[in-house]
C-alpha positions as CSV (number, residue, x, y, z in Angstrom):
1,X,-10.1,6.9,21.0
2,X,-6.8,5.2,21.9
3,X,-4.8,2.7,20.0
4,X,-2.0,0.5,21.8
5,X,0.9,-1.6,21.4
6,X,1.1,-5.8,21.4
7,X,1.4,-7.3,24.4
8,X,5.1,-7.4,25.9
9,X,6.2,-4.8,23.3
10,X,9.5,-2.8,23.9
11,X,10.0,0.7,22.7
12,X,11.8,0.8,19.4
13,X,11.3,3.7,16.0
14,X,8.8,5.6,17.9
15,X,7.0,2.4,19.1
16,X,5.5,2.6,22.8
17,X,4.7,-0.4,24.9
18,X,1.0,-0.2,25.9
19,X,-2.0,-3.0,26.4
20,X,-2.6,-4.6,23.9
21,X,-6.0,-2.8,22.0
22,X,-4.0,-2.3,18.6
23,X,-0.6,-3.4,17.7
24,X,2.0,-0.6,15.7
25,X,4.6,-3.1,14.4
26,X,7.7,-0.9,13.3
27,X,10.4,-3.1,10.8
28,X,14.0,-4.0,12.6
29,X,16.4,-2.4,10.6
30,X,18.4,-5.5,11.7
31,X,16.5,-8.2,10.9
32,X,15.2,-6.7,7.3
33,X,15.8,-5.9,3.8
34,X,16.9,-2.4,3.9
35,X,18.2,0.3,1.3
36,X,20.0,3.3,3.3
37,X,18.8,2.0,6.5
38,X,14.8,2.4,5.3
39,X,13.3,-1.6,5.5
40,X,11.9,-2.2,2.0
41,X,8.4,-3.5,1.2
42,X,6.0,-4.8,-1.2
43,X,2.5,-3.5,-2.7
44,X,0.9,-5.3,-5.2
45,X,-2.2,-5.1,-7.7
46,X,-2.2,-8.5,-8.4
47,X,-2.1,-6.9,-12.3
48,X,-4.2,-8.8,-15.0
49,X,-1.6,-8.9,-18.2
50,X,-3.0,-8.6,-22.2
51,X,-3.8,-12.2,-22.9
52,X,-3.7,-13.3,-19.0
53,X,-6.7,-13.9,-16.9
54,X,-7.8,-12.7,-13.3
55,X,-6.8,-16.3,-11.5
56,X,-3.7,-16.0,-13.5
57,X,-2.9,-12.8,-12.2
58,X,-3.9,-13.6,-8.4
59,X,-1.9,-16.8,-8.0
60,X,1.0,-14.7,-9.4
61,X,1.0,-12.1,-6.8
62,X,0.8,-15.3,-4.0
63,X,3.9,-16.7,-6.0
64,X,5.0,-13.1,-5.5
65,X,4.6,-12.5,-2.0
66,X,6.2,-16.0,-1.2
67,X,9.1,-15.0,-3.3
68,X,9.0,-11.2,-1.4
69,X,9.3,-13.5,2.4
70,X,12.3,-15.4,0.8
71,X,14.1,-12.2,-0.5
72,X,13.5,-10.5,3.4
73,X,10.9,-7.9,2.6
74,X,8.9,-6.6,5.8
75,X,5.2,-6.2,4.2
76,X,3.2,-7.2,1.2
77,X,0.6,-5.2,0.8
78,X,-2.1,-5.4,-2.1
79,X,-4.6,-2.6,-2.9
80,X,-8.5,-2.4,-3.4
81,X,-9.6,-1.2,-6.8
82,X,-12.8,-1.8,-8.5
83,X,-14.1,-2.0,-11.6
84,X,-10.6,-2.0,-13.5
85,X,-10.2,-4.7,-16.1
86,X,-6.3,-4.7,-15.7
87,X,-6.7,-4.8,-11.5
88,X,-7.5,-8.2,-9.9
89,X,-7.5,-7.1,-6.5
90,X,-10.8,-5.7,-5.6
91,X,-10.8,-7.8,-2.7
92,X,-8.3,-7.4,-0.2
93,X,-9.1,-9.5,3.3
94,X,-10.0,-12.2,0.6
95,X,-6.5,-12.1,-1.1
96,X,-4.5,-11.3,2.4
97,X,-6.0,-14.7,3.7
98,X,-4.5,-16.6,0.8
99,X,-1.6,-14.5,1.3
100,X,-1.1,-15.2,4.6
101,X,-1.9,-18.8,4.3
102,X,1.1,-18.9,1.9
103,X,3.4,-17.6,3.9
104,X,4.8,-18.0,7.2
105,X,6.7,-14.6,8.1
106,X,6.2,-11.7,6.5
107,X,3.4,-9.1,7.2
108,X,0.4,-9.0,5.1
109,X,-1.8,-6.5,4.6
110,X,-3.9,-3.7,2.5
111,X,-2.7,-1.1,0.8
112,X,-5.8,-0.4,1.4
113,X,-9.0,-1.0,2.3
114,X,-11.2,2.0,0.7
115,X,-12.9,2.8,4.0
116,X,-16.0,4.5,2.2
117,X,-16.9,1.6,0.5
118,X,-17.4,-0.4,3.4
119,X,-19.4,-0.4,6.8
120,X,-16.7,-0.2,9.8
121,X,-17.7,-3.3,11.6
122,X,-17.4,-5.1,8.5
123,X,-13.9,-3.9,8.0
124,X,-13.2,-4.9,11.9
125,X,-14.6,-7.8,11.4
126,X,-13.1,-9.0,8.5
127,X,-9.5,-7.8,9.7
128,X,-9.8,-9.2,13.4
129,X,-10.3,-13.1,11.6
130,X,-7.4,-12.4,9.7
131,X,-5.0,-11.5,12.5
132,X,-6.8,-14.2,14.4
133,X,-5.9,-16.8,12.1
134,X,-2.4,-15.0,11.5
135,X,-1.5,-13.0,14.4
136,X,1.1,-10.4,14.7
137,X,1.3,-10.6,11.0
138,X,-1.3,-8.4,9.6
139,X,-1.5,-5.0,8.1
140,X,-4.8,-2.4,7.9
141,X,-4.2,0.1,5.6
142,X,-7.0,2.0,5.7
143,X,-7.1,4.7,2.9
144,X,-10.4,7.2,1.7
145,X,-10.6,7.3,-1.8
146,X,-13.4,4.7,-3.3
147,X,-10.8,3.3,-5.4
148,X,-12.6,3.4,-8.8
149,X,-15.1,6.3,-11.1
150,X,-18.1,7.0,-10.0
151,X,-21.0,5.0,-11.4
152,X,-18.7,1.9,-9.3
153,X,-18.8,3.5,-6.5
154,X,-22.3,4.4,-6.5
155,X,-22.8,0.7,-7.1
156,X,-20.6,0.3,-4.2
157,X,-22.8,2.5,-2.1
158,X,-20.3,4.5,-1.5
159,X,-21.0,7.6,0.2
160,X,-18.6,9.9,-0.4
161,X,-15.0,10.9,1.7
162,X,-17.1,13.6,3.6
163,X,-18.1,10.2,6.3
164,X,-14.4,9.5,6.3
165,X,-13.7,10.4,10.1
166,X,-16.7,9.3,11.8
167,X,-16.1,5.9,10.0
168,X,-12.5,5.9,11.2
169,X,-13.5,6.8,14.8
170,X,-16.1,3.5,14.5
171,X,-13.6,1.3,13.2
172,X,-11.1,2.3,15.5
173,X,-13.9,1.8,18.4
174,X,-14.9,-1.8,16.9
175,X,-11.4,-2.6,17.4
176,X,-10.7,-1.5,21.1
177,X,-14.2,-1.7,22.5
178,X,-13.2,1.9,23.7
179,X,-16.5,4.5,23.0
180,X,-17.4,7.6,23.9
181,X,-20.3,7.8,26.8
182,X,-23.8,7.3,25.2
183,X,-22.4,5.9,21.7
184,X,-25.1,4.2,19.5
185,X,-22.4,1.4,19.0
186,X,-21.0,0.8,22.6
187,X,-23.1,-2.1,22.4
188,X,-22.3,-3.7,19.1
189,X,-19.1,-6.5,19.5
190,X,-16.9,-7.1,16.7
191,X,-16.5,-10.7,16.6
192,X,-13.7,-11.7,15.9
193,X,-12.5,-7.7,15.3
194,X,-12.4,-6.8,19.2
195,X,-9.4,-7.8,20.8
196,X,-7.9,-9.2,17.2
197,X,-6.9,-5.5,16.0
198,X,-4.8,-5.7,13.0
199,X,-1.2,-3.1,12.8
200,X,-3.6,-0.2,11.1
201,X,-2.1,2.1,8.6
202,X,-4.1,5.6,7.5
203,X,-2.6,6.2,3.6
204,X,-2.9,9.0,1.7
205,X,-1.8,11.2,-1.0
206,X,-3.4,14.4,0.2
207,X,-2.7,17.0,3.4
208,X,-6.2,15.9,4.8
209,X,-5.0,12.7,4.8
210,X,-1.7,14.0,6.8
211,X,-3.7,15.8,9.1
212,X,-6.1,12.8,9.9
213,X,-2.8,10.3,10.7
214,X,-1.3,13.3,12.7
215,X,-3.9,14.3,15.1
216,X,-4.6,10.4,15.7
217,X,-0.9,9.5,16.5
218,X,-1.0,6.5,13.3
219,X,1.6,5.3,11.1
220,X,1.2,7.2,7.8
221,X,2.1,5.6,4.7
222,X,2.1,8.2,1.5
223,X,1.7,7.5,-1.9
224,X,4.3,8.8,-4.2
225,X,3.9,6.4,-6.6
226,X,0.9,7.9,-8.2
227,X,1.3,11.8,-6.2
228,X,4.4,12.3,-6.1
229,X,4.1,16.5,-6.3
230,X,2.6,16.2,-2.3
231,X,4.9,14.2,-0.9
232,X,7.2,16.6,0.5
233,X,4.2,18.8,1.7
234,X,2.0,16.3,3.0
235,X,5.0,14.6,5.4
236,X,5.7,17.6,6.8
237,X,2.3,18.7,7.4
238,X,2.4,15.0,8.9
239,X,5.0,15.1,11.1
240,X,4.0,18.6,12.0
241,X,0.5,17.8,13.3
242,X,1.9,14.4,14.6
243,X,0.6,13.5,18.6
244,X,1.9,11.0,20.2
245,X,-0.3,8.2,20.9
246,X,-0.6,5.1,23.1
247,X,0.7,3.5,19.5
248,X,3.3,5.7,18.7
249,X,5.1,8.4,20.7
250,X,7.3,9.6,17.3
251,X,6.2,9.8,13.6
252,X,6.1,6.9,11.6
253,X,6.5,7.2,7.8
254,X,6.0,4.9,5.0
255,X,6.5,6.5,1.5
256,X,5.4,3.9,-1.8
257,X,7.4,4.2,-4.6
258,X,6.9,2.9,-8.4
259,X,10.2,1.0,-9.4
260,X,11.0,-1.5,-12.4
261,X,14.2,-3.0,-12.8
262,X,16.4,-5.4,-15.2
263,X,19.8,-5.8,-16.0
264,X,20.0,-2.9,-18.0
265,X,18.5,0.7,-17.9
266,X,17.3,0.1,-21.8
267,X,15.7,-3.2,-20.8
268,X,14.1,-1.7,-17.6
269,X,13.0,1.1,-19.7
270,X,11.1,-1.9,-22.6
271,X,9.6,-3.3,-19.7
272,X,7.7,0.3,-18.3
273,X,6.4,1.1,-20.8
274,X,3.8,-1.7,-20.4
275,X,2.5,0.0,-17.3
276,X,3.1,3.4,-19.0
277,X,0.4,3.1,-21.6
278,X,-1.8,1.2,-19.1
279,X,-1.8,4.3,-17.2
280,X,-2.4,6.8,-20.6
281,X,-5.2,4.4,-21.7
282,X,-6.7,4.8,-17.9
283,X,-6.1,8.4,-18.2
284,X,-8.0,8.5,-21.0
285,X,-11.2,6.8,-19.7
286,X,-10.0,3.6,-21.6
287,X,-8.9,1.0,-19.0
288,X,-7.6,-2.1,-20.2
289,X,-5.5,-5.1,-19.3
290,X,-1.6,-4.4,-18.9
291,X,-0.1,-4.3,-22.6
292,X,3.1,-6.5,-23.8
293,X,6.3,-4.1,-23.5
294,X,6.1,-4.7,-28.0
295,X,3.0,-3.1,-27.9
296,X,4.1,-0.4,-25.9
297,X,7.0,0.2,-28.1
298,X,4.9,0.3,-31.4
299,X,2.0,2.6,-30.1
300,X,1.7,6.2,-31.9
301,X,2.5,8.5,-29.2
302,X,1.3,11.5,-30.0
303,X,3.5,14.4,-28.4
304,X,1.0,14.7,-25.4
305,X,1.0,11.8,-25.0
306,X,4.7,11.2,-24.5
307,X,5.1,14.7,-23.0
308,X,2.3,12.6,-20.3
309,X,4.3,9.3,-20.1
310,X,7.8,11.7,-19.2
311,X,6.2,13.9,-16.7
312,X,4.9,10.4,-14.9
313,X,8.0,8.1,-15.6
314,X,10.2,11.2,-14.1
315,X,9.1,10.4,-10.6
316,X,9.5,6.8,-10.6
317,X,12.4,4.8,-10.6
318,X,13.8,2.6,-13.6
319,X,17.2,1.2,-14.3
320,X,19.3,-1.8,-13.9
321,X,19.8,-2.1,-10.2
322,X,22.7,0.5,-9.5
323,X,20.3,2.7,-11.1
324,X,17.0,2.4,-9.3
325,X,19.1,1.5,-6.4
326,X,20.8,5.5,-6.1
327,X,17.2,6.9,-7.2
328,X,15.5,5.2,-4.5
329,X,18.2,5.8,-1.5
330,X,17.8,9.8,-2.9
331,X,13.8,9.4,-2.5
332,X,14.9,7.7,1.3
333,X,16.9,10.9,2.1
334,X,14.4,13.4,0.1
335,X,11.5,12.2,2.7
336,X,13.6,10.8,5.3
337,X,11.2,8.0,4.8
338,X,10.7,5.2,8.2
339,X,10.3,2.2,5.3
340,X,9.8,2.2,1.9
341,X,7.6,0.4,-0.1
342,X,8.1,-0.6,-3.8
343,X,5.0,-1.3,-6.6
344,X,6.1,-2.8,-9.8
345,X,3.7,-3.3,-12.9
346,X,5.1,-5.3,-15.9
347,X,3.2,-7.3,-18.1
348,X,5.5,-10.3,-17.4
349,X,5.0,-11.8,-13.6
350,X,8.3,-12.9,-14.5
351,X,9.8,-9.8,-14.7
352,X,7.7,-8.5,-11.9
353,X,9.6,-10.9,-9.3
354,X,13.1,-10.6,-11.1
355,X,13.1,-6.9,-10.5
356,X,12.4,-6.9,-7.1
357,X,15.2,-10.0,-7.0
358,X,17.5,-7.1,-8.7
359,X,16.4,-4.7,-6.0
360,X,16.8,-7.0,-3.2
361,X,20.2,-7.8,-4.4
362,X,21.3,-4.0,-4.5
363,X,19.8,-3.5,-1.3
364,X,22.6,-5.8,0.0
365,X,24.9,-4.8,-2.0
C-alpha cells in the first residue's frame, strides 16, 4: 500500500512530490508560528468545566481554534474520547466540520480518530467529505487505543488493538483504491474517501506504535503529554525503522506536549491544578467535569496523591511565558521534534486561549 503527495507538491522536510493518492502536508517554518524553528500546534478536548455544559465546552474550542488561525498556529487537532463526563469531543469528523467551517486557514484535524472503534470505510468516508468540503486543510490522525474503559468500548464494539493493522492497511486502501490482487474490498468505493484522502497521521505513545508509522513511511506524532517516559525510546525506534515512502522520503515527527501559561509562574501553577485533580479523580476511577483552580487549591491531598500530581506536573510545562517558553524549546531539542503540538486544560476557556496568546507571543519573541 502506497501513500502520495498533493498534486504539484515540491520537496520540502522530508516531503516527496508524488500523484496525488494521499497528501503529507509538512508546516513552513516560514510562514508559521514557531518556537526554536519547530512550527507550533493545537490539540484540544473541547474540556467540559464544573458548572459548564457540553455545548458550552464545544463552541469554546471553535472560539478556540479561530483564535489558534489568528495567532498562526499550523493544526488544531481535537481527540476522540468516550464516555468521559469532563471530554466533549467524542466525535471528531463532527467537530472538525464545524471547525473547518469556522475557519479559513489552518489545518484541522483528529488527534485522533480511535481506529478500533470504527469500521475503515467509515473512517474513509467520513474524512474524504471533510477534505472535500475543505481541501488541503485536513488532518487524520489515526491512533489505536479505544479511547475510554472497557465496558465503553465494548459498547462501542470495539474489538480490541490486535485488528489494528489490517484495519490500517483497509483504510489506507479505501483511500487510494490501491489493493492487493484478490482483496475482498477491491470492489468497495469510498465515496467521497477515494480520491479525497485527508494528510494522515499514525499517533502513538508506545514502540508498536513507532514501529507501525516506521515500516509505513507516515508522519508520527507521539504523545508526551500523557507518556512522556517513551518518548525518547519510541522516536528513535521511529526514526530507526523509518522507510521512505511515496509520502515521505525522511522522518517526520510531531511530539504533543501539556503546557499552561499566565503571567506568572504562581498563577500558571493556580490554574493546573484544575486539570491536575481532573486527572487524580480519573486515575482513580472517578471521572468528573474539570474543577475550578479554588477547588483544586482546597482539596486534601493526601501524600500520594501529591507525590502523583509532581511525578505528572514534572513533565509538562507551566510558567509565565519565559518559563514554559525555555521548557518547551528544551523538549524541541530533547526529541529534535519536526512540530510541536501544545494541549492546555484549565477550567476557564478564558484562560485556555490567553495561554496559548502568552505562548504565541514568546514564540515571537
Amino acid at each position: 500500500m502506497t501513500i502520495s503527495n498533493q498534486p504539484g507538491g515540491t520537496r520540502r522536510g522530508g516531503r516527496s512530490p508524488g500523484p496525488p493518492v494521499l497528501p503529507t502536508f509538512v508546516a513552513d517554518a516560514a510562514a508559521s508560528l514557531t518556537l526554536a524553528g519547530a512550527p507550533l500546534s493545537v490539540l484540544d478536548l473541547a474540556p467540559i468545566p464544573e458548572g459548564g455544559s457540553a455545548g458550552g465546552a464545544l463552541r469554546a474550542t471553535i472560539e478556540l481554534a479561530r483564535q489558534a488561525e489568528r495567532l498562526g498556529f499550523t493544526r488544531f487537532w481535537v481527540a476522540e474520547h468516550h464516555g468521559m463526563p469532563g471530554i466533549a469531543s467524542s466525535s471528531p469528523p463532527v467537530l472538525i466540520g464545524h471547525i473547518a467551517a469556522a475557519t479559513s486557514v489552518i489545518r484541522v484535524g483528529s488527534g485522533g480518530v480511535m481506529l478500533p472503534n470504527h469500521t475503515s470505510l467509515v473512517v474513509a468516508e467520513q474524512f474524504g467529505m471533510l477534505e472535500a468540503l475543505h481541501p488541503g486543510r485536513i488532518d487524520l490522525g489515526i491512533g489505536r487505543a479505544p479511547g475510554t474503559d472497557q465496558a465503553t468500548a465494548a459498547a462501542l464494539r470495539h474489538r480490541g488493538p490486535d485488528d489494528f493493522p489490517r484495519q490500517l492497511a483497509d483504510l489506507l486502501g479505501f483511500f487510494t483504491g490501491q489493493w492487493p490482487a484478490g482483496h475482498p474490498y477491491a470492489s468497495v468505493r469510498a465515496v467521497p474517501g477515494e480520491g479525497n484522502g485527508p494528510d494522515m497521521w499514525l499517533l502513538g505513545s508506545s514502540a508498536y506504535s513507532a514501529q507501525v508509522a516506521g515500516a509505513l513511511g507516515l508522519p508520527f506524532a507521539f504523545a508526551h503529554h500523557f507518556m512522556p517516559a517513551n518518548t525518547l525510546p519510541a522516536l528513535a525506534l521511529y526514526r530507526e525503522s523509518f522507510r521512505p515512502s511515496e509520502a515521505l522520503d525522511a522522518p517526520q515527527v510531531m511530539v504533543a506536549a501539556a503546557a499552561v501559561s499566565a503571567e506568572t509562574d504562581e498563577r500558571a501553577r493556580f490554574l493546573a491544578g484544575a486539570g491536575a485533580l481532573s486527572f487524580l479523580r480519573l486515575r482513580q476511577g472517578r471521572p468528573g467535569r474539570v474543577p475550578a483552580p479554588e477547588e483544586a487549591a482546597a482539596y486534601p491531598y493526601s501524600d500520594l496523591e501529591r507525590a502523583i500530581i509532581a511525578d505528572r506536573q514534572s513533565t509538562q510545562h507551566i510558567g509565565a511565558p519565559d518559563t514554559v517558553r525555555a521548557s518547551l524549546e528544551d523538549l524541541i531539542k530533547r526529541t529534535e521534534a519536526d512540530e510541536l503540538m501544545i494541549t492546555t486544560q484549565t477550567h476557564d476557556p478564558a484562560d485556555r486561549l490567553r495561554s496559548f496568546e502568552l505562548l504565541a507571543a514568546a514564540a515571537r519573541a
